[in-house]
Every structure is written in structure tokens, then in C-alpha cells.
GROMACS .gro file of C-alpha atoms in nm:
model
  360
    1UNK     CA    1  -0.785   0.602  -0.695
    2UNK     CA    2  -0.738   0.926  -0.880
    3UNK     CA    3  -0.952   1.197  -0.702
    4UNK     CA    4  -0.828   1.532  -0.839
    5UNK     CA    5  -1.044   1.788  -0.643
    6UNK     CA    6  -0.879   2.065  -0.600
    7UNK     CA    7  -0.849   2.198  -0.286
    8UNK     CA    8  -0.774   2.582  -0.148
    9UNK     CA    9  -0.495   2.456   0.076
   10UNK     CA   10  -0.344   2.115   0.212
   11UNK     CA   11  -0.254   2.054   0.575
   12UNK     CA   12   0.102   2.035   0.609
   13UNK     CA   13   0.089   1.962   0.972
   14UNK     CA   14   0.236   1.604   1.133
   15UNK     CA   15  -0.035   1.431   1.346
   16UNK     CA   16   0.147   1.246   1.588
   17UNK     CA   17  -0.068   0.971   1.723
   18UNK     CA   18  -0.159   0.895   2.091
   19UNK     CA   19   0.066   0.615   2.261
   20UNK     CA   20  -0.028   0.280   2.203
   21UNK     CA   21   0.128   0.045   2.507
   22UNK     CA   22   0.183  -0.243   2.206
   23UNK     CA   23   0.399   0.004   2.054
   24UNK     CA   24   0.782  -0.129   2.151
   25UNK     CA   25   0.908   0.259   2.178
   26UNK     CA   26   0.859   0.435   2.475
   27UNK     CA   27   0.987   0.759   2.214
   28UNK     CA   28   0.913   0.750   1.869
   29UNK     CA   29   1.249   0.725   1.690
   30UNK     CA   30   1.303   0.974   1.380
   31UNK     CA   31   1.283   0.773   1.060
   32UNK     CA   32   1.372   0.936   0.731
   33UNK     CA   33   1.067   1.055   0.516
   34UNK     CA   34   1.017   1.190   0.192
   35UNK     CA   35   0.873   1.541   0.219
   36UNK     CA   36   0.708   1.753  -0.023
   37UNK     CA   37   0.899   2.074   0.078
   38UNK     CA   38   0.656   2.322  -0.132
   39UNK     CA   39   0.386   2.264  -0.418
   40UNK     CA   40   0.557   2.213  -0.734
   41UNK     CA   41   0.786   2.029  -0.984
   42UNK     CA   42   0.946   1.662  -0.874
   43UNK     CA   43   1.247   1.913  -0.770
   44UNK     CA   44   1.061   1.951  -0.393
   45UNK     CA   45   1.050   1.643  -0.285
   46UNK     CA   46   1.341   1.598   0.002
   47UNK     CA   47   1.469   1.294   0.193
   48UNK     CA   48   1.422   1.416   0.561
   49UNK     CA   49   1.362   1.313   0.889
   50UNK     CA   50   0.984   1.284   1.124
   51UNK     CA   51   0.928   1.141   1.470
   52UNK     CA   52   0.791   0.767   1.360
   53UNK     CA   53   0.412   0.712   1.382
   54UNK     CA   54   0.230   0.489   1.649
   55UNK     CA   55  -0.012   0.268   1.580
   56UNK     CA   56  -0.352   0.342   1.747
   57UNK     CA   57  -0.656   0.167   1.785
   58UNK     CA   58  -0.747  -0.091   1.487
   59UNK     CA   59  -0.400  -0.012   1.351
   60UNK     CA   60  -0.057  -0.179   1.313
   61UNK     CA   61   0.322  -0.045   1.219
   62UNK     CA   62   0.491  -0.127   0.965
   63UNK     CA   63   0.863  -0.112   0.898
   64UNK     CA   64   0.875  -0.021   0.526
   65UNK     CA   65   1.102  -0.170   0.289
   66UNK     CA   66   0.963  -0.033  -0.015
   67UNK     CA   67   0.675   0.232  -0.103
   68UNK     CA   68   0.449   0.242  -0.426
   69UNK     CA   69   0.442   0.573  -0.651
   70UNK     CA   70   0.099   0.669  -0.790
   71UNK     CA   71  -0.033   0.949  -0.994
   72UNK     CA   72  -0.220   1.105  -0.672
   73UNK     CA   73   0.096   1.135  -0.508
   74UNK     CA   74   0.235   1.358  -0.839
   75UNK     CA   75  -0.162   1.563  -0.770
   76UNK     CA   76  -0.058   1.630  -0.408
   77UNK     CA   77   0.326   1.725  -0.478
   78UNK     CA   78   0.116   1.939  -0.698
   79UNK     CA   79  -0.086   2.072  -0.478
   80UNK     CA   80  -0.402   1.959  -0.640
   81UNK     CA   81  -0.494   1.651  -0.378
   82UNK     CA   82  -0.486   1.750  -0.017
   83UNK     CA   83  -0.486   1.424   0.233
   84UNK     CA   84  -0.803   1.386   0.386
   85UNK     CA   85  -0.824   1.540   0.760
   86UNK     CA   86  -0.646   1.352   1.017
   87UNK     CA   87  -0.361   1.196   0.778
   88UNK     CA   88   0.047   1.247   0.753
   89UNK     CA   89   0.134   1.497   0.473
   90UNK     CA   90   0.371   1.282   0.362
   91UNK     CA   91   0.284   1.138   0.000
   92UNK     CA   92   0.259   0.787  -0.045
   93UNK     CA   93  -0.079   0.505  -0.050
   94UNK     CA   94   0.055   0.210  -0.030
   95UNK     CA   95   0.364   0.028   0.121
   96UNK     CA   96   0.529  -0.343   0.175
   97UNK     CA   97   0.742  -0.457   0.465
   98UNK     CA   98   0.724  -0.601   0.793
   99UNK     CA   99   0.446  -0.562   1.098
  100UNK     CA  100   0.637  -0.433   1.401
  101UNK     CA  101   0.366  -0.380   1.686
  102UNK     CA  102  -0.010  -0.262   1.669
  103UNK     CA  103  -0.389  -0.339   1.797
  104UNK     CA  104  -0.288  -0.689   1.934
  105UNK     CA  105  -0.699  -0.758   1.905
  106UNK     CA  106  -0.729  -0.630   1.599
  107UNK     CA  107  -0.438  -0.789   1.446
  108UNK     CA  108  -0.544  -1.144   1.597
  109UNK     CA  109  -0.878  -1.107   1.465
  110UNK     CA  110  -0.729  -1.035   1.088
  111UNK     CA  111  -0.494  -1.357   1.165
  112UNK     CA  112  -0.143  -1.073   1.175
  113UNK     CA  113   0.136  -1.136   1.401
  114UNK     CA  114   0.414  -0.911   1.450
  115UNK     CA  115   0.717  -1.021   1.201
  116UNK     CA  116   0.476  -1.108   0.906
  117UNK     CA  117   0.538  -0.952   0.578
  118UNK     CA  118   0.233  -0.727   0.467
  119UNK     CA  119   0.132  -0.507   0.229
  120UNK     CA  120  -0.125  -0.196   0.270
  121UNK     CA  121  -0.338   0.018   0.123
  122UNK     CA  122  -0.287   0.372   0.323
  123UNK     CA  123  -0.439   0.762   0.312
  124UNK     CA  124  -0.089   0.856   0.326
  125UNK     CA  125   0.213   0.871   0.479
  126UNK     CA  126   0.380   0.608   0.265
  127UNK     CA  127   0.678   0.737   0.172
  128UNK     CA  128   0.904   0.687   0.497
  129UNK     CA  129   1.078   0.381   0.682
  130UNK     CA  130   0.749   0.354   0.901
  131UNK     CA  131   0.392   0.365   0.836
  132UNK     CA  132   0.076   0.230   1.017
  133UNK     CA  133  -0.212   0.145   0.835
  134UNK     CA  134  -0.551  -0.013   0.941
  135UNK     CA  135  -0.542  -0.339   0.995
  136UNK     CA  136  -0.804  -0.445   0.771
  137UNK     CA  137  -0.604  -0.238   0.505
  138UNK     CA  138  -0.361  -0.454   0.494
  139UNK     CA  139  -0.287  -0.823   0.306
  140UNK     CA  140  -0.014  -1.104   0.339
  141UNK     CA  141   0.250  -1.018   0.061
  142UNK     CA  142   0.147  -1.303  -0.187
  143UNK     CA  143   0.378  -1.598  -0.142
  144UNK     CA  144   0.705  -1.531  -0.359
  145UNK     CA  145   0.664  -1.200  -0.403
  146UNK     CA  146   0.956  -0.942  -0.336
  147UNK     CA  147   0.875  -0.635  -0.100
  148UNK     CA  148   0.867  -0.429  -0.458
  149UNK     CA  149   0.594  -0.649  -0.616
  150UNK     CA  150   0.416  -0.635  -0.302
  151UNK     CA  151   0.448  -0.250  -0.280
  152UNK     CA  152   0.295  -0.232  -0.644
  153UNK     CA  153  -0.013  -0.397  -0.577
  154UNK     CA  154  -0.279  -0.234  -0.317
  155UNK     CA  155  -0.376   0.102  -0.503
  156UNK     CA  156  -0.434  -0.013  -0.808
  157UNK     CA  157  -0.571  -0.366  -0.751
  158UNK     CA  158  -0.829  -0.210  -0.468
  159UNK     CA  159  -0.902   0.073  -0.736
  160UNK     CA  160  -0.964  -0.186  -1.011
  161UNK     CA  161  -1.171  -0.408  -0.801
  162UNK     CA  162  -1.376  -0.152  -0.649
  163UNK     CA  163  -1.434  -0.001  -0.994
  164UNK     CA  164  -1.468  -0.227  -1.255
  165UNK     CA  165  -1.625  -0.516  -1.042
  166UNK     CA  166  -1.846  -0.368  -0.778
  167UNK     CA  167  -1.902  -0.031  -0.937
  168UNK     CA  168  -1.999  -0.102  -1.334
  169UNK     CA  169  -2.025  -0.502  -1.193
  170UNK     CA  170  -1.822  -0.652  -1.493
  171UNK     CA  171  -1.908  -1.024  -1.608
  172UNK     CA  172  -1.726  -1.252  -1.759
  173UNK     CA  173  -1.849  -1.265  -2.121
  174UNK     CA  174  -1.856  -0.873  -2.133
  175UNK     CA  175  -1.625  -0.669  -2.268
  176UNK     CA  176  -1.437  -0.431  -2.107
  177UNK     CA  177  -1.207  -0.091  -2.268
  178UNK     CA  178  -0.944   0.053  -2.067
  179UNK     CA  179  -0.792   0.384  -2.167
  180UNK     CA  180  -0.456   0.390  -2.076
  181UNK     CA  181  -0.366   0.048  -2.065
  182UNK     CA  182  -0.014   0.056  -1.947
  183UNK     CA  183  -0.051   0.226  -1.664
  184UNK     CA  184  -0.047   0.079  -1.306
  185UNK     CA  185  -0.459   0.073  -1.301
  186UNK     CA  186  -0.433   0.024  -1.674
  187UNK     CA  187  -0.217  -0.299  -1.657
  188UNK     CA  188  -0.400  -0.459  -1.353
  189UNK     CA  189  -0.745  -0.406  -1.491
  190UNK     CA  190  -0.648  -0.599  -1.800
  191UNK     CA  191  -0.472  -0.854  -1.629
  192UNK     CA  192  -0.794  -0.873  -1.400
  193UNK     CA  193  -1.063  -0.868  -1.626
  194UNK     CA  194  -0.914  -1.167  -1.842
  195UNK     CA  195  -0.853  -1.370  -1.554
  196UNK     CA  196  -1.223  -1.327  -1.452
  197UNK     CA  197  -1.342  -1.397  -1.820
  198UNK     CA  198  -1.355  -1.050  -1.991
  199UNK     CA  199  -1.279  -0.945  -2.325
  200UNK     CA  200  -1.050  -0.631  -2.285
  201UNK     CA  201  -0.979  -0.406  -2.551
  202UNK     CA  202  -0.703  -0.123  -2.409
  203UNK     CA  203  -0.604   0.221  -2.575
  204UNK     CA  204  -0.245   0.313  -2.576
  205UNK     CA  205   0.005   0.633  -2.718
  206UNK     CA  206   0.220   0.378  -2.932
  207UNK     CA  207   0.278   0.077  -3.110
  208UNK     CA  208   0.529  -0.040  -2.844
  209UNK     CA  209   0.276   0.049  -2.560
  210UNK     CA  210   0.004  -0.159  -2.763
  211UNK     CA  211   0.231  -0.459  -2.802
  212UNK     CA  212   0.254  -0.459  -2.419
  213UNK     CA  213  -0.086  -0.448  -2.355
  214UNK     CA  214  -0.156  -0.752  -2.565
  215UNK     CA  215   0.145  -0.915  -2.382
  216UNK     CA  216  -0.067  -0.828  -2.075
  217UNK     CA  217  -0.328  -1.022  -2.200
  218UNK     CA  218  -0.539  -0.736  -2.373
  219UNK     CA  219  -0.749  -0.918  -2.648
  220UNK     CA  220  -0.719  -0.591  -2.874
  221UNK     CA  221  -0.546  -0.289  -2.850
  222UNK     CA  222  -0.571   0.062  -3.003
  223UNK     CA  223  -0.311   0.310  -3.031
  224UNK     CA  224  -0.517   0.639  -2.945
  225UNK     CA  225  -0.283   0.891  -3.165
  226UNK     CA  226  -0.361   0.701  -3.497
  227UNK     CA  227  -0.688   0.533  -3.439
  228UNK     CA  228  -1.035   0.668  -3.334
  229UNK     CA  229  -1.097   0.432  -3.026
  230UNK     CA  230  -1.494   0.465  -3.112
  231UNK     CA  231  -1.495   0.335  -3.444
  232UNK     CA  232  -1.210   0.078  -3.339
  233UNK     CA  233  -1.402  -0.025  -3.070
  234UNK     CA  234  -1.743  -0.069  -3.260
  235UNK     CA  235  -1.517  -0.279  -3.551
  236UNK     CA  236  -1.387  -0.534  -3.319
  237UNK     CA  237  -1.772  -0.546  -3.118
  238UNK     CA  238  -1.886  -0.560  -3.458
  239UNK     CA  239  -2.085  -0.267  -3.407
  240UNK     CA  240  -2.243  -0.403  -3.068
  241UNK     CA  241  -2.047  -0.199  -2.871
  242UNK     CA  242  -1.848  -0.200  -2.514
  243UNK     CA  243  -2.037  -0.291  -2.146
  244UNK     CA  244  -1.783  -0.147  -1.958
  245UNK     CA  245  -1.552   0.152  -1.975
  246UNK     CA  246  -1.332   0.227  -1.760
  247UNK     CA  247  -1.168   0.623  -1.774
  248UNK     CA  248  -0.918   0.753  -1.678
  249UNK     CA  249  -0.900   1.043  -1.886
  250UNK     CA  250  -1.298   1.211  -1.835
  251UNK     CA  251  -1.304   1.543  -2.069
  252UNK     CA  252  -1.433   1.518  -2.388
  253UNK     CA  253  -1.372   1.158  -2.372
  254UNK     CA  254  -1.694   1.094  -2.247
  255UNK     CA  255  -1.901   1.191  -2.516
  256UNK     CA  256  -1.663   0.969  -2.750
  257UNK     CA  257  -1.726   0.650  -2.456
  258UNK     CA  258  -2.091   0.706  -2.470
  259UNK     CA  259  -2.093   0.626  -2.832
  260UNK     CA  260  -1.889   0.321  -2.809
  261UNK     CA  261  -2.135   0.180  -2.537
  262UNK     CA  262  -2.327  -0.114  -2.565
  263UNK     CA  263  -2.696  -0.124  -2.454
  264UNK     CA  264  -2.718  -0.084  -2.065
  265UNK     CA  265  -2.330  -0.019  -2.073
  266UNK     CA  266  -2.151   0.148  -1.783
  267UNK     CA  267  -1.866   0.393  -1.768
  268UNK     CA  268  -1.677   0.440  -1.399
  269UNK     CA  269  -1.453   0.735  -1.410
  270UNK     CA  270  -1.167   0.755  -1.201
  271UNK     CA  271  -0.948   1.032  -1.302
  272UNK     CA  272  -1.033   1.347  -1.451
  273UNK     CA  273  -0.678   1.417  -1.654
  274UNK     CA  274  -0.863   1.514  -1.944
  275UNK     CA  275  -1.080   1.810  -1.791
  276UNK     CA  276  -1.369   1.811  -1.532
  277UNK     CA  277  -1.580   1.917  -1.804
  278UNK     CA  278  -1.781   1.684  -2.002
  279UNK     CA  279  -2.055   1.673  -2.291
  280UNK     CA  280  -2.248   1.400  -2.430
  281UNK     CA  281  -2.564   1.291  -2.606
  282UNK     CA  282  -2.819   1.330  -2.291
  283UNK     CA  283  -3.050   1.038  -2.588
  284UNK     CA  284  -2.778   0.788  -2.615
  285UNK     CA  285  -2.787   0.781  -2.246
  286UNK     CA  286  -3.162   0.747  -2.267
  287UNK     CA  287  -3.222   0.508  -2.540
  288UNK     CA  288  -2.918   0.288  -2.459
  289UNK     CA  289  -3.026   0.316  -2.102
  290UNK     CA  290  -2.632   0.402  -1.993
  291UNK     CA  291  -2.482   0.424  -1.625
  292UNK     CA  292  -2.204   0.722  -1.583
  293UNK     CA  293  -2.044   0.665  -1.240
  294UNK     CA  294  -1.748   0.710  -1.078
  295UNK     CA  295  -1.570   0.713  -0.755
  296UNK     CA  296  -1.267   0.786  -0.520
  297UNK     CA  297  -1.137   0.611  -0.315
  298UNK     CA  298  -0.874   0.769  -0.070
  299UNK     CA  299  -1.143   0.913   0.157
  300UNK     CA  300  -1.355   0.651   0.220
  301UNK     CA  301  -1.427   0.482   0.538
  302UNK     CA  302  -1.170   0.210   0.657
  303UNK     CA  303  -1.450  -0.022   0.665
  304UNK     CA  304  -1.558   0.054   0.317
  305UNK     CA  305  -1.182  -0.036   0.195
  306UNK     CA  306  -1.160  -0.317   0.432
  307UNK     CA  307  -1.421  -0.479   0.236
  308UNK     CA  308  -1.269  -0.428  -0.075
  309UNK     CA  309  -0.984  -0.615   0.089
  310UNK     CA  310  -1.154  -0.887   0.198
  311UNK     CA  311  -1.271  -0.952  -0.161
  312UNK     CA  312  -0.949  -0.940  -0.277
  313UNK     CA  313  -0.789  -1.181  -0.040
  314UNK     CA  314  -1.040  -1.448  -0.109
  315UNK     CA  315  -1.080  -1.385  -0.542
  316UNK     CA  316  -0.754  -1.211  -0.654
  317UNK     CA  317  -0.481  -1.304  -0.373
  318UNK     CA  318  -0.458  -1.705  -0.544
  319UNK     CA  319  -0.416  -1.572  -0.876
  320UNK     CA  320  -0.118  -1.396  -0.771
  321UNK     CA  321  -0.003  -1.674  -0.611
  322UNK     CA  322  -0.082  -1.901  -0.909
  323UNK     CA  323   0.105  -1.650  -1.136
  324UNK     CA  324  -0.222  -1.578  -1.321
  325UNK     CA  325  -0.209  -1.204  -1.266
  326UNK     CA  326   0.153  -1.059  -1.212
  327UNK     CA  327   0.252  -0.738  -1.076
  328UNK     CA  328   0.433  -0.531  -1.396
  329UNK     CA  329   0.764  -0.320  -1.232
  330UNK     CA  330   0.861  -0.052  -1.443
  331UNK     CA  331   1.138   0.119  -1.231
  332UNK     CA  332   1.252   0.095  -0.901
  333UNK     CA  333   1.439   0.406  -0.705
  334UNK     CA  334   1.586   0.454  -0.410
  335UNK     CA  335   1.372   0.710  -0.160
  336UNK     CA  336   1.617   0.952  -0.181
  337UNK     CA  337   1.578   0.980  -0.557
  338UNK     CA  338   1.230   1.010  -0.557
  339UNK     CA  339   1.211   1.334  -0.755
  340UNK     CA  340   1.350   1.127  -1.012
  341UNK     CA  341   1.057   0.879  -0.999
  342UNK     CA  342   0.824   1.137  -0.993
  343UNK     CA  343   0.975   1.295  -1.306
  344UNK     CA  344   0.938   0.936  -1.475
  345UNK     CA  345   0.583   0.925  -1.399
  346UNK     CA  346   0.491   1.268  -1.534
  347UNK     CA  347   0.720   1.151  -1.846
  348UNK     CA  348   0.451   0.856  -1.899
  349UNK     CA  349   0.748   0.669  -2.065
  350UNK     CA  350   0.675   0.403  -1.790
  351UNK     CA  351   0.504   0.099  -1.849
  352UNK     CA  352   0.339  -0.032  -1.437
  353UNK     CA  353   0.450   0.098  -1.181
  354UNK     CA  354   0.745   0.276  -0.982
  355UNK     CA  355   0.865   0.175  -0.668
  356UNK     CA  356   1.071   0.349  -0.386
  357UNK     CA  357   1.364   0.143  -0.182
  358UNK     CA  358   1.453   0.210   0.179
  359UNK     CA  359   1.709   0.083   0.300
  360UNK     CA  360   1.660  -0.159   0.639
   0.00000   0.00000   0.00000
């Protein structure tokens, strides 16, 4: 989920939530949060301290052993992605540890009992020793996993499903091309799209990165500084084309996509690092009869993203715990180094994700 609007200012008040009487603490304790301490470089993000939330209606808390690092969270250090209304300030959308209290009805209906190992998809808040999410937000940590791989997996695996299989409704048989392959979305969506019978072509910035895509399970793989990715991509179609693109780059990549299309071929946008602004050929759209969508996902309903989760539970959740789709760890940092992480990301060096560590 990559929403870039960019907003005049960002709430950088703490909503403390009403009491909840399943919440254990009569006093929210102070847990140790990473804050962004001004709009800027990695440099302003600071270990310090918040009153812990409380989990209100439909929600649950979660002791947090580690936190996932996405590119939104670098937009809104930034300045660039304010939370929508109502959420913490503190950066972070998704997290993995342990439920400690919440909605007892809501948590018996999603079959959660205090002490299980979760991980959630979140508006925020994320980086810090405790978190409450939604209920339905939230999935059993796949059976093996560590609280890292856990942490890795809700942003981009709800992005990717919401995208590429209910958005531009990709088929097995199709063929799908993912710019930036190595990323965290990059590297689920091919994963995801073979396992459901996809061919995937993926563009990358080097040889190495290319080699890891196919290692990924990328059928081809172009290397976007020394190959056109339209001409590539009409060689290995044989001319044909792509149904599916999925873009994370928007700019003048578009026009380029809507070449590479194949009749009644879609293009979901997700991120716009490219440029907001985009041209194309209005009659390729026409005669080729294209779709050019895209979405975000951080403010959407929690019933909207509890759907996406119940999809996920019942078609992706056994191939993680079959080892057919694998979350990729790049780097793992403690919180209190997560300038450093955030420096890594902006580096794109990194190959999956990065992961913050909090101690118990």
C-alpha cells in the first residue's frame, strides 16, 4: 500500500483510547516507541517513550516483538503520508507478537485467545512494544514462522492480494510484470502469482537483483538500466503482450506499460515514485480495450481489509505453511536503530524486507 498524497500537515497528536474493562491495566504503562521527532532524513526517528494503547471495541493488544518497515513509513517520516484521522503518529503497518487482552466477543468470534501469536495489518502505530489492531486485521503467525517472518508478511501480502487478484483479477495462465521485483510487494507478488499459476516476468536495477528474482520464482527477468522492459516484454510474449501490470513506479512508465499490454490487459498502480503525472496513447487504451486502476489501501474501512484477510487465511496462509511462498528477510534491526533501517530502505540495496526487534 503505497498512497503518496501529499498532505498540508500530519497530526502529530497521541489518541489515547477509551478504557476497555478486558484491558489487564487499570493505567496504561509507558512502552518505548519509535517517534518521528520532525519531517525529514532517517536522522529523526528517536527511541522514546508513550502511554501504551487500549484496545477498544472490535480490537485486541498486542505485545510486539517485532515491527515491519515499509516504504510508506519512509513517505510519512517524510512528511508526504499523513495517518488517516483517528490513528497513532507513530510509523509502522504491520507488527508480530503476542495477543494480550481485547474485544473478548470479537476475538472469540475470529477464533483469538489471549497468548496466541498473531500478526496484523495496522493504520499505524507499529513501531512500539504495544499495538492494537482490529481484530479482523489480524492472522495466526503461520506455523514455524519466527516473529520476524511473521512481521514481514501483512502489508505486502494484503497489498498484493488486493491488487493483483481482486483489482486487475489475475488468472492463472496470464502473465503478469512486476516492476521492481525485489522489493517487499515486488518479491511477494512473484512468489504469489506463480503459486497461483502465473507467468511473471519482473524488472530489476541489476544483474544480481535479476538473478534473485528468478530465484524467487520469476519466469523472466529484465534488468531496467540495460533493457527496454517494452520490447523485452513483447520478445518473451512473443509480441502478444502482458495481462497484468503491476506499478509501482506510475510517471512516464505508464505510457511505456500501455504498450506492453495485451488485449483487455490491466495495469493497478500502487505507488506513484515515478511522478503523479502520466501520458499515454488515449487509442491503445481504446483499441486494446485497457483497464488503468489503482488503489490504496491504508485508509480503507476495517471491513474492507478484513476481507482481504479472510481471503488470505483460507488461499495464501497453507502455502506459507507448505513452504510454497516464503517470506524473503533482508535485514533485521533493533528499534532503536531504526534510522539505520530507514537509511537501508531509501538505499534500495535491500532485497525483501526490513524488520525492527524489541526486546520482551
Amino acid at each position: 500500500d503505497f498512497d503518496v498524497r501529499h498532505l498540508s500537515s500530519a497530526s502529530l497528536a497521541f489518541a489515547r483510547r477509551a478504557p476497555n474493562h478486558s484491558n489487564p491495566y487499570p493505567v496504561n504503562p509507558v512502552m518505548q516507541a519509535v517517534e518521528i521527532t520532525s519531517f525529514g532524513g532517517p536522522e529523526v526517528l528517536r527511541l522514546g517513550e508513550r502511554p501504551a494503547p487500549v484496545a477498544g471495541a472490535g480490537e485486541l493488544l498486542i505485545r510486539v516483538a517485532a515491527s515491519g518497515i515499509n516504504r510508506p513509513d519512509v513517505l510519512q517520516r517524510l512528511g508526504h503520508y499523513a495517518p488517516p484521522p483517528g490513528t497513532s503518529d507513530l510509523p509502522g503497518l504491520e507488527v508480530a507478537g503476542v495477543v494480550e487482552s481485547g474485544d473478548a466477543s470479537a476475538m472469540a468470534e475470529a477464533g483469538i485467545r489471549v497468548g496466541d501469536r498473531v500478526c496484523a495489518l495496522v493504520a499505524g502505530g507499529g513501531y512500539a512494544q504495544w499495538c492494537v489492531a482490529p481484530v479482523v486485521q489480524c492472522l495466526p503467525v503461520p506455523e514455524g514462522f519466527s516473529d520476524v517472518e511473521a512481521a514481514s508478511l501483512p502489508e505486502t501480502f494484503f497489498t498484493v492480494w488486493s491488487n493483483v487478484f481482486d483489482r486487475a483479477r489475475l488468472q492463472a495462465g496470464e502473465t503478469l510484470l512486476v516492476q521492481g521485483g525485489t522489493s517487499g510487494i515486488g518479491v511477494t507478488a512473484i512468489q504469489l502469482a506463480r503459486a497461483f499459476g502465473a507467468t511473471v516476468i519482473a524488472t530489476a536495477g541489476s544483474d544480481a537483483k535479476c538473478a534473485a528474482c528468478l530465484s524467487l520464482g520469476a519466469h523472466h527477468a529484465i534488468n531496467y538500466k540495460s533493457q527496454d522492459f517494452v520490447a523485452e516484454a513483447k520478445r518473451i510474449t512473443e509480441a502478444r503482450g502482458v495481462d497484468v501490470v503491476l506499478d509501482m513506479v506510475a510517471g512516464d512508465y505508464v505510457a511505456r506499460e500501455v504498450e506492453c499490454l495485451a488485449e483487455d490487459g490491466r495495469i493497478v498502480i500502487i505507488a506513484v515514485q515515478g511522478g503523479v503525472q502520466s501520458g499515454f496513447n488515449a487509442g491503445l487504451v481504446l483499441r486494446k480495450r485497457l483497464t488503468i486502476t489503482g488503489s490504496t489501501l491504508r485508509p480503507r474501512a476495517v471491513a474492507f481489509k478484513g476481507a482481504i484477510a479472510r481471503s488470505l487465511r483460507e488461499h495464501v496462509w497453507p502455502l506459507l505453511a507448505a513452504g510454497k511462498v516464503r517470506p524473503v528477510i533482508h535485514s533485521t534491526f533493533a528499534a532503536a536503530d531504526a534510522a539505520q533501517a530507514h537509511a537501508l530502505m531509501e538505499s534500495n540495496q535491500h532485497i525483501g524486507k526490513i524488520v525492527l526487534t524489541w526486546k520482551s
